[in-house]
Every structure is written in C-alpha cells, then in structure tokens.
Amino acid sequence: MAQAASPTIDSLRVRAVRVPMQHPHQTAGGVVSESPLVLTDVITDNGIVGHSVVFAYTPAALKPTAELIQNLETLVKGESLAPIEIEQKLAKRFRLLGTQGLVGIALSAIDMALWDALARSHGTSLVRLLGGIEKPIPAYGAVGYDGVEGSAKVAGDWAERGFSGVKAKIGYPTVQEDVAVVRAMREAVGDAVAIMVDYNQSLTPSEAVQRLRVLDDEGLTWVEEPTLAHDYAGHALIARAAKTPIQCGENWWGPLDMQHAIDAQASDFMMADVMKIGGVTGWLRAAALAQTKGIRLSNHLWPEISAQLLCVTPTAHWLEYADWWNPIMSEPLQIKSGLALVGGATGTGVAWDEKAVERFSL
C-alpha cells in the first residue's frame, strides 16, 4: 500500500496583539497590565493550520519578534511537516547567531505551531500524537507582589476556585515582610493548599541563604529563583543551605541550560518555559533530562500546551496556570477542582477567537 504523502509547509501567518489583562499583575518592577503576544499560524499545502502563541514581555519587542518569525518563512516553506527535522535545520542555521532571546522565541513559535499542525493533520491531540494519554494535572494560581492584604485576598480567591496551590512574588525590603505575606496567605487558604514563593532573581546568594533560614520554618513547597537565573553555582550554594526545595528553570534557554543546572546541582525542582526551552521539541529533551535524575518538572506559563506536555512527562509536578491570553482563545484550558483537564483537545489546544484577535491586533 502506498504511503500518503506528508503535508508540506506552504506559508506562515504572523500577527501581533496586545491583550489587556483582566487582573493586572503586580511585580516588584511594576504592574503588568497587558500581554504583548505574537500569534503564529503554520499553513500547510493541504489546508491544515497549526497555531502557537509567544509572549514578547514588552511592547517594544512585539513588532520585531513578529517580523523575525515572518522572516523565517523562507527557511521552512516547502519543507515536510516534520517538527524535529525542521528544528535541527533551524538550529544549525542559527548556531553562530545563537538560539536565545528573540531568535529562541521565534524558533519556538514555529516549533509549537508545527507540532500543533502535525497533531491536527492526524485528527488527534498532542498528548496522543506523542504516545501518551490525558491525565488531570494539579494546577496552582499566581499571586502578584501585592503585599500582605492583597496576597491573602488573591490566594484565597484561587483556593475558593478549587486550586490546590498558590504562588506569590516576594522579595520585600525585609524577610519579616516576606514571612508576613506567607503567613497571611496560609491563614487565607488553610493547611491543605500548597504555597510557593518566587523571588524573581532579586537576591544575592548570601542574602538568599539568610532569608531561607527564616522561611524554612513556613512549610513552603518551593522557593523560586532566589538569585540570578544563570548563576548555577549560586543556586547550588542556596540549595545546599536550605531545607525548602529550590525551584528554577523558567529563564533557561534550551535543554543545554538545564543540563548545566543539573551538573551544578543548582535546583531541587525544575520548571521549563516551553517558549524558552525550545518549543515542544525542546521540552521533550528537557523532560528526558529531568527523568534521568528523578527531578520533578513543572511548567512556566503556556498552560494549554504545557498541560498536554506534562501528561507525557515522567516526572510531572505542577501546572502553573495563567489566564492572561484567554480572551483570544477559542477554547481556554479547563480547570476543574484544581486540576487541568486536556481531554477532547485537538492539537496543542491553542486556537483563536478570530473576532477577539482582530479587536486586539496592532
């Protein structure tokens, strides 16, 4: 029997949007009130369309990121719909320039859209395409740099919605203020809800050791990025000194950064950002690295695609849930009783509400 021809890539459609957040996110560096997003569609010769979304962090990078992705069309046009093969081709092409920063974001945008198109071409979900089955994934909600009262309120709201974990940004002028926030959240959510905290790289290693000596008594599930993301030696020092597990990874670019962190024993838990780790292809490599060392792996953002990837991750831990781009999603990820449910999704679960996209497009 003759094998059906594989679809080939016909074109890319790339759009920049600015989506207002329903609840602006407070950080130590200011308020994040909108999501600057780039939407990528990979269109195949047989009409299959794969989707992906990436976050430009700042409006200043939004159009340059979109233009860079669009410029890569000439490198993938006419290629078979084979994500791993294309990832290898593009990695070689950008070896001298590097595959971090905007280049890394662009490559991941294409990779995620390719995997979505491939799953859709088979009429299935990413989970099933990768040989897995759908599983409920425990999810936690995010709390901003909102002070004692604000953090307690937001944490309580997440708990009332059924979430079994909450994570707050801390790094206040004193550790006593950090503790006050944690204790207020604990009072709001009760003992059954996990509490994580995120320092967003704001401390030196020695400062982190001093603060964690105090926080070690607060029953935290993890302390995230206490020092600079790529200071592997600094994080290793903190991890050795602290009883509370250290969590890192959202700012690592590609599996090689993760390998460096593993070699340094820099983090007890790890969390990959699918956009920065290299898309679906990069995530699968990162998940394999985590499995070899028995390291629990969570995600950073991208809940739709990340929930599916966690279903095929042997050491899957927590799903970080964010609803920042729900307004442009035709079917946002479903959360029930604090669990992410991916059953019934096609492709990666990313698809557009075109009317909303048009409304927020630049």
Short mmCIF file of C-alpha atoms in Angstrom, two decimals:
data_model
loop_
_atom_site.label_atom_id
_atom_site.label_comp_id
_atom_site.label_asym_id
_atom_site.label_seq_id
_atom_site.Cartn_x
_atom_site.Cartn_y
_atom_site.Cartn_z
CA MET A 1 0.00 0.00 0.00
CA ALA A 2 1.38 3.40 -0.96
CA GLN A 3 2.08 5.72 1.95
CA ALA A 4 0.17 9.01 1.93
CA ALA A 5 2.37 12.00 1.19
CA SER A 6 3.27 14.14 4.19
CA PRO A 7 1.86 17.67 4.18
CA THR A 8 4.34 20.39 3.33
CA ILE A 9 4.56 23.92 4.71
CA ASP A 10 3.03 26.49 2.42
CA SER A 11 3.30 29.71 4.45
CA LEU A 12 3.37 31.42 7.82
CA ARG A 13 0.83 33.93 9.07
CA VAL A 14 2.12 36.05 11.96
CA ARG A 15 0.12 38.62 13.93
CA ALA A 16 0.96 40.87 16.87
CA VAL A 17 -1.69 41.58 19.50
CA ARG A 18 -1.86 43.41 22.82
CA VAL A 19 -4.35 41.71 25.13
CA PRO A 20 -5.42 43.56 28.31
CA MET A 21 -5.22 41.51 31.50
CA GLN A 22 -8.44 41.07 33.39
CA HIS A 23 -6.46 41.36 36.62
CA PRO A 24 -3.21 43.38 36.22
CA HIS A 25 -0.22 41.52 37.65
CA GLN A 26 1.86 43.38 40.22
CA THR A 27 5.59 42.69 40.27
CA ALA A 28 8.48 44.30 42.13
CA GLY A 29 9.41 46.04 38.89
CA GLY A 30 5.95 47.44 38.14
CA VAL A 31 2.46 46.46 37.04
CA VAL A 32 1.92 44.18 34.04
CA SER A 33 -1.44 45.24 32.63
CA GLU A 34 -1.40 43.64 29.18
CA SER A 35 0.06 40.72 27.27
CA PRO A 36 2.09 41.59 24.16
CA LEU A 37 1.63 38.40 22.13
CA VAL A 38 2.71 37.09 18.76
CA LEU A 39 0.36 34.57 17.13
CA THR A 40 1.88 32.24 14.54
CA ASP A 41 -0.06 30.07 12.10
CA VAL A 42 1.74 27.43 10.05
CA ILE A 43 -0.34 26.75 6.94
CA THR A 44 0.22 23.52 5.02
CA ASP A 45 -0.41 22.69 1.38
CA ASN A 46 -3.47 20.60 2.29
CA GLY A 47 -5.11 23.34 4.35
CA ILE A 48 -4.10 22.20 7.84
CA VAL A 49 -3.24 25.15 10.09
CA GLY A 50 -1.14 24.88 13.25
CA HIS A 51 -1.15 27.59 15.91
CA SER A 52 1.21 28.93 18.55
CA VAL A 53 1.41 31.93 20.85
CA VAL A 54 4.52 33.56 22.34
CA PHE A 55 4.97 36.40 24.81
CA ALA A 56 7.18 39.36 23.89
CA TYR A 57 7.32 40.65 27.51
CA THR A 58 7.35 44.29 26.39
CA PRO A 59 5.51 46.14 23.61
CA ALA A 60 8.89 47.39 22.38
CA ALA A 61 9.79 43.82 21.33
CA LEU A 62 6.40 42.92 19.90
CA LYS A 63 6.74 44.01 16.27
CA PRO A 64 10.42 42.95 16.00
CA THR A 65 9.50 39.47 17.26
CA ALA A 66 6.62 39.17 14.81
CA GLU A 67 8.79 40.37 11.93
CA LEU A 68 11.56 37.92 12.82
CA ILE A 69 9.15 34.97 12.83
CA GLN A 70 7.68 36.05 9.50
CA ASN A 71 11.19 36.38 8.04
CA LEU A 72 11.81 32.70 8.82
CA GLU A 73 9.09 31.65 6.39
CA THR A 74 11.63 31.28 3.58
CA LEU A 75 13.55 28.72 5.67
CA VAL A 76 10.57 26.42 6.23
CA LYS A 77 8.42 26.94 3.13
CA GLY A 78 8.21 23.73 1.11
CA GLU A 79 9.54 21.57 3.96
CA SER A 80 7.70 18.44 5.05
CA LEU A 81 5.64 18.80 8.21
CA ALA A 82 8.34 17.22 10.39
CA PRO A 83 8.99 19.33 13.51
CA ILE A 84 12.14 17.58 14.74
CA GLU A 85 13.76 17.68 11.32
CA ILE A 86 12.95 21.37 10.93
CA GLU A 87 14.19 22.15 14.45
CA GLN A 88 17.56 20.61 13.59
CA LYS A 89 17.76 22.54 10.34
CA LEU A 90 16.98 25.87 12.03
CA ALA A 91 19.32 25.20 14.95
CA LYS A 92 22.20 24.71 12.51
CA ARG A 93 21.22 27.83 10.59
CA PHE A 94 21.35 30.00 13.73
CA ARG A 95 24.29 28.37 15.50
CA LEU A 96 26.55 31.40 15.08
CA LEU A 97 23.91 34.00 15.98
CA GLY A 98 22.64 31.86 18.84
CA THR A 99 19.23 30.43 19.67
CA GLN A 100 18.37 32.55 22.70
CA GLY A 101 16.45 35.80 23.10
CA LEU A 102 14.25 36.83 20.20
CA VAL A 103 15.74 34.15 17.95
CA GLY A 104 14.88 31.49 20.51
CA ILE A 105 11.35 32.82 20.86
CA ALA A 106 10.90 32.81 17.07
CA LEU A 107 12.17 29.26 16.69
CA SER A 108 9.90 28.03 19.48
CA ALA A 109 6.90 29.78 17.93
CA ILE A 110 7.46 27.85 14.72
CA ASP A 111 8.17 24.57 16.54
CA MET A 112 4.98 24.73 18.59
CA ALA A 113 2.89 25.61 15.55
CA LEU A 114 4.44 22.71 13.60
CA TRP A 115 3.57 20.21 16.32
CA ASP A 116 0.04 21.60 16.50
CA ALA A 117 -0.33 21.22 12.73
CA LEU A 118 1.07 17.68 12.83
CA ALA A 119 -1.39 16.62 15.54
CA ARG A 120 -4.25 18.25 13.66
CA SER A 121 -3.23 16.50 10.45
CA HIS A 122 -3.77 13.22 12.30
CA GLY A 123 -7.01 14.42 13.90
CA THR A 124 -5.67 13.98 17.42
CA SER A 125 -4.24 15.81 20.41
CA LEU A 126 -0.56 16.48 21.09
CA VAL A 127 -0.76 14.05 24.01
CA ARG A 128 -1.95 11.21 21.80
CA LEU A 129 0.44 12.11 18.99
CA LEU A 130 3.32 11.75 21.47
CA GLY A 131 2.06 8.36 22.61
CA GLY A 132 0.55 9.43 25.91
CA ILE A 133 -2.91 9.63 27.43
CA GLU A 134 -4.75 12.53 29.05
CA LYS A 135 -4.21 12.93 32.79
CA PRO A 136 -5.52 15.51 35.26
CA ILE A 137 -2.63 17.81 36.24
CA PRO A 138 -2.67 19.68 39.58
CA ALA A 139 -2.59 23.43 38.97
CA TYR A 140 -1.63 26.44 41.05
CA GLY A 141 -2.63 30.07 40.70
CA ALA A 142 -0.37 33.12 40.66
CA VAL A 143 -0.31 35.87 43.28
CA GLY A 144 1.48 39.12 42.48
CA TYR A 145 3.69 41.38 44.56
CA ASP A 146 0.56 42.50 46.35
CA GLY A 147 1.56 42.97 49.98
CA VAL A 148 0.06 41.23 52.98
CA GLU A 149 -3.62 42.01 52.46
CA GLY A 150 -3.58 41.79 48.65
CA SER A 151 -1.66 38.50 48.59
CA ALA A 152 -4.00 36.93 51.13
CA LYS A 153 -7.05 38.01 49.16
CA VAL A 154 -5.80 36.72 45.80
CA ALA A 155 -4.60 33.45 47.37
CA GLY A 156 -7.99 32.99 49.00
CA ASP A 157 -9.73 33.62 45.68
CA TRP A 158 -7.67 30.88 44.00
CA ALA A 159 -8.43 28.47 46.84
CA GLU A 160 -12.16 29.21 46.59
CA ARG A 161 -11.96 28.31 42.89
CA GLY A 162 -10.62 24.89 43.88
CA PHE A 163 -6.91 25.37 43.19
CA SER A 164 -4.71 23.26 45.44
CA GLY A 165 -1.67 25.55 45.18
CA VAL A 166 -0.85 29.27 45.09
CA LYS A 167 2.40 31.06 44.33
CA ALA A 168 3.28 34.60 45.39
CA LYS A 169 6.00 37.01 44.36
CA ILE A 170 8.03 38.12 47.35
CA GLY A 171 11.34 39.90 47.90
CA TYR A 172 10.15 42.71 50.14
CA PRO A 173 12.68 45.00 51.87
CA THR A 174 12.93 42.62 54.83
CA VAL A 175 12.47 38.91 55.35
CA GLN A 176 9.96 39.72 58.09
CA GLU A 177 7.72 41.22 55.38
CA ASP A 178 8.17 38.09 53.25
CA VAL A 179 7.13 35.96 56.22
CA ALA A 180 4.12 38.17 56.92
CA VAL A 181 2.89 37.67 53.35
CA VAL A 182 3.34 33.89 53.54
CA ARG A 183 1.53 33.65 56.87
CA ALA A 184 -1.35 35.80 55.67
CA MET A 185 -1.72 33.54 52.64
CA ARG A 186 -1.62 30.44 54.83
CA GLU A 187 -4.39 31.83 57.00
CA ALA A 188 -6.43 32.58 53.88
CA VAL A 189 -6.03 29.18 52.17
CA GLY A 190 -5.66 26.74 55.05
CA ASP A 191 -3.18 23.93 55.59
CA ALA A 192 -4.24 21.76 52.62
CA VAL A 193 -3.18 24.24 49.92
CA ALA A 194 0.44 24.30 48.78
CA ILE A 195 2.20 27.67 48.94
CA MET A 196 5.15 28.52 46.71
CA VAL A 197 7.09 31.80 46.58
CA ASP A 198 9.10 33.45 43.81
CA TYR A 199 11.95 35.91 44.42
CA ASN A 200 12.32 36.68 40.71
CA GLN A 201 16.14 36.64 40.93
CA SER A 202 16.18 39.57 43.38
CA LEU A 203 18.70 38.35 45.98
CA THR A 204 22.41 37.64 46.13
CA PRO A 205 23.27 34.07 47.12
CA SER A 206 24.28 35.13 50.63
CA GLU A 207 21.09 37.15 51.09
CA ALA A 208 19.07 34.19 49.89
CA VAL A 209 20.71 31.84 52.38
CA GLN A 210 19.93 34.25 55.22
CA ARG A 211 16.29 34.65 54.18
CA LEU A 212 15.71 30.95 53.61
CA ARG A 213 16.95 30.15 57.10
CA VAL A 214 13.87 32.06 58.26
CA LEU A 215 11.47 30.84 55.56
CA ASP A 216 12.46 27.21 56.10
CA ASP A 217 10.00 27.10 59.00
CA GLU A 218 7.00 28.20 56.90
CA GLY A 219 6.17 24.91 55.17
CA LEU A 220 6.68 26.19 51.63
CA THR A 221 6.55 23.79 48.69
CA TRP A 222 9.40 25.65 46.99
CA VAL A 223 11.34 28.91 46.78
CA GLU A 224 11.75 30.00 43.17
CA GLU A 225 14.72 31.79 41.60
CA PRO A 226 16.17 33.39 44.72
CA THR A 227 19.20 34.61 42.74
CA LEU A 228 20.15 35.21 39.10
CA ALA A 229 18.73 32.54 36.79
CA HIS A 230 22.06 31.55 35.27
CA ASP A 231 24.07 31.67 38.48
CA TYR A 232 24.13 27.91 38.76
CA ALA A 233 26.86 27.92 41.43
CA GLY A 234 24.94 30.48 43.47
CA HIS A 235 21.75 28.44 43.32
CA ALA A 236 23.68 25.30 44.23
CA LEU A 237 25.02 27.06 47.32
CA ILE A 238 21.49 28.12 48.30
CA ALA A 239 20.08 24.64 47.64
CA ARG A 240 22.70 23.07 49.92
CA ALA A 241 21.96 25.52 52.71
CA ALA A 242 18.15 25.47 52.57
CA LYS A 243 15.73 22.85 53.79
CA THR A 244 12.99 24.17 51.50
CA PRO A 245 13.34 22.93 47.89
CA ILE A 246 14.71 25.42 45.35
CA GLN A 247 12.85 25.81 42.04
CA CYS A 248 14.47 27.22 38.88
CA GLY A 249 14.16 27.00 35.12
CA GLU A 250 11.71 29.50 33.66
CA ASN A 251 14.57 31.60 32.27
CA TRP A 252 16.74 28.81 30.91
CA TRP A 253 17.20 28.86 27.14
CA GLY A 254 17.10 25.34 25.75
CA PRO A 255 17.94 21.96 27.26
CA LEU A 256 21.66 22.82 27.46
CA ASP A 257 20.98 25.44 30.15
CA MET A 258 19.04 22.79 32.03
CA GLN A 259 21.94 20.37 31.68
CA HIS A 260 24.32 22.98 33.14
CA ALA A 261 21.94 23.42 36.10
CA ILE A 262 21.73 19.66 36.66
CA ASP A 263 25.51 19.33 36.53
CA ALA A 264 25.82 22.07 39.16
CA GLN A 265 23.02 20.60 41.33
CA ALA A 266 21.52 24.07 41.21
CA SER A 267 17.86 23.24 41.77
CA ASP A 268 15.83 20.60 43.60
CA PHE A 269 12.85 21.06 41.29
CA MET A 270 12.81 22.47 37.76
CA MET A 271 10.27 24.35 35.67
CA ALA A 272 10.60 24.72 31.92
CA ASP A 273 9.09 27.52 29.87
CA VAL A 274 8.04 25.90 26.59
CA MET A 275 8.78 29.13 24.70
CA LYS A 276 12.33 29.39 26.08
CA ILE A 277 13.20 25.70 26.34
CA GLY A 278 12.77 25.22 22.58
CA GLY A 279 9.10 24.53 21.97
CA VAL A 280 7.69 21.02 22.09
CA THR A 281 10.93 19.57 20.76
CA GLY A 282 12.96 21.29 23.47
CA TRP A 283 10.50 20.30 26.17
CA LEU A 284 10.73 16.62 25.27
CA ARG A 285 14.51 16.79 25.62
CA ALA A 286 14.22 18.65 28.92
CA ALA A 287 11.73 16.08 30.24
CA ALA A 288 14.18 13.30 29.36
CA LEU A 289 16.95 15.10 31.25
CA ALA A 290 14.69 15.50 34.30
CA GLN A 291 13.74 11.82 34.18
CA THR A 292 17.35 10.66 34.23
CA LYS A 293 17.89 12.45 37.57
CA GLY A 294 14.42 11.98 39.02
CA ILE A 295 13.81 15.74 39.10
CA ARG A 296 10.19 16.89 39.35
CA LEU A 297 9.35 19.10 36.36
CA SER A 298 6.73 21.84 36.26
CA ASN A 299 5.93 24.44 33.61
CA HIS A 300 6.14 28.20 33.38
CA LEU A 301 3.11 29.81 31.67
CA TRP A 302 1.62 28.43 28.39
CA PRO A 303 -0.99 26.36 30.27
CA GLU A 304 -2.76 24.92 27.19
CA ILE A 305 0.26 23.28 25.60
CA SER A 306 2.08 22.75 28.91
CA ALA A 307 -0.78 20.72 30.39
CA GLN A 308 -0.51 18.33 27.46
CA LEU A 309 3.27 18.14 27.71
CA LEU A 310 3.06 17.41 31.43
CA CYS A 311 0.83 14.45 30.57
CA VAL A 312 3.80 12.84 28.78
CA THR A 313 6.45 13.99 31.27
CA PRO A 314 7.54 11.12 33.56
CA THR A 315 8.39 13.42 36.49
CA ALA A 316 5.48 15.86 36.04
CA HIS A 317 4.86 18.03 39.08
CA TRP A 318 2.67 21.19 38.94
CA LEU A 319 0.99 23.21 36.21
CA GLU A 320 1.39 26.96 36.55
CA TYR A 321 -1.97 28.33 35.43
CA ALA A 322 -2.39 31.77 33.89
CA ASP A 323 -5.42 33.16 32.10
CA TRP A 324 -3.55 36.06 30.51
CA TRP A 325 -4.42 35.16 26.90
CA ASN A 326 -7.78 33.53 27.48
CA PRO A 327 -9.59 36.45 25.76
CA ILE A 328 -8.17 35.41 22.37
CA MET A 329 -8.52 31.63 22.85
CA SER A 330 -11.50 29.90 21.27
CA GLU A 331 -11.35 27.16 23.94
CA PRO A 332 -9.30 28.15 27.02
CA LEU A 333 -7.84 25.37 29.14
CA GLN A 334 -10.43 23.87 31.50
CA ILE A 335 -9.69 23.72 35.22
CA LYS A 336 -11.95 21.66 37.49
CA SER A 337 -11.40 21.15 41.21
CA GLY A 338 -7.87 22.49 40.83
CA LEU A 339 -6.95 20.07 38.04
CA ALA A 340 -6.14 20.92 34.42
CA LEU A 341 -8.17 18.80 32.02
CA VAL A 342 -6.98 18.32 28.44
CA GLY A 343 -9.40 15.64 27.29
CA GLY A 344 -11.07 16.44 23.99
CA ALA A 345 -8.43 18.91 22.83
CA THR A 346 -7.24 18.87 19.24
CA GLY A 347 -3.62 19.64 18.52
CA THR A 348 -1.97 21.60 21.34
CA GLY A 349 -5.26 23.09 22.46
CA VAL A 350 -4.33 26.50 21.04
CA ALA A 351 -6.83 28.05 18.63
CA TRP A 352 -8.02 31.59 18.07
CA ASP A 353 -11.18 33.52 18.69
CA GLU A 354 -10.71 35.47 15.47
CA LYS A 355 -13.05 38.30 16.42
CA ALA A 356 -11.05 38.90 19.59
CA VAL A 357 -7.76 38.67 17.70
CA GLU A 358 -8.97 41.30 15.28
CA ARG A 359 -10.02 43.53 18.15
CA PHE A 360 -6.60 43.40 19.84
CA SER A 361 -4.40 43.35 16.72
CA LEU A 362 -1.97 46.18 16.10
#
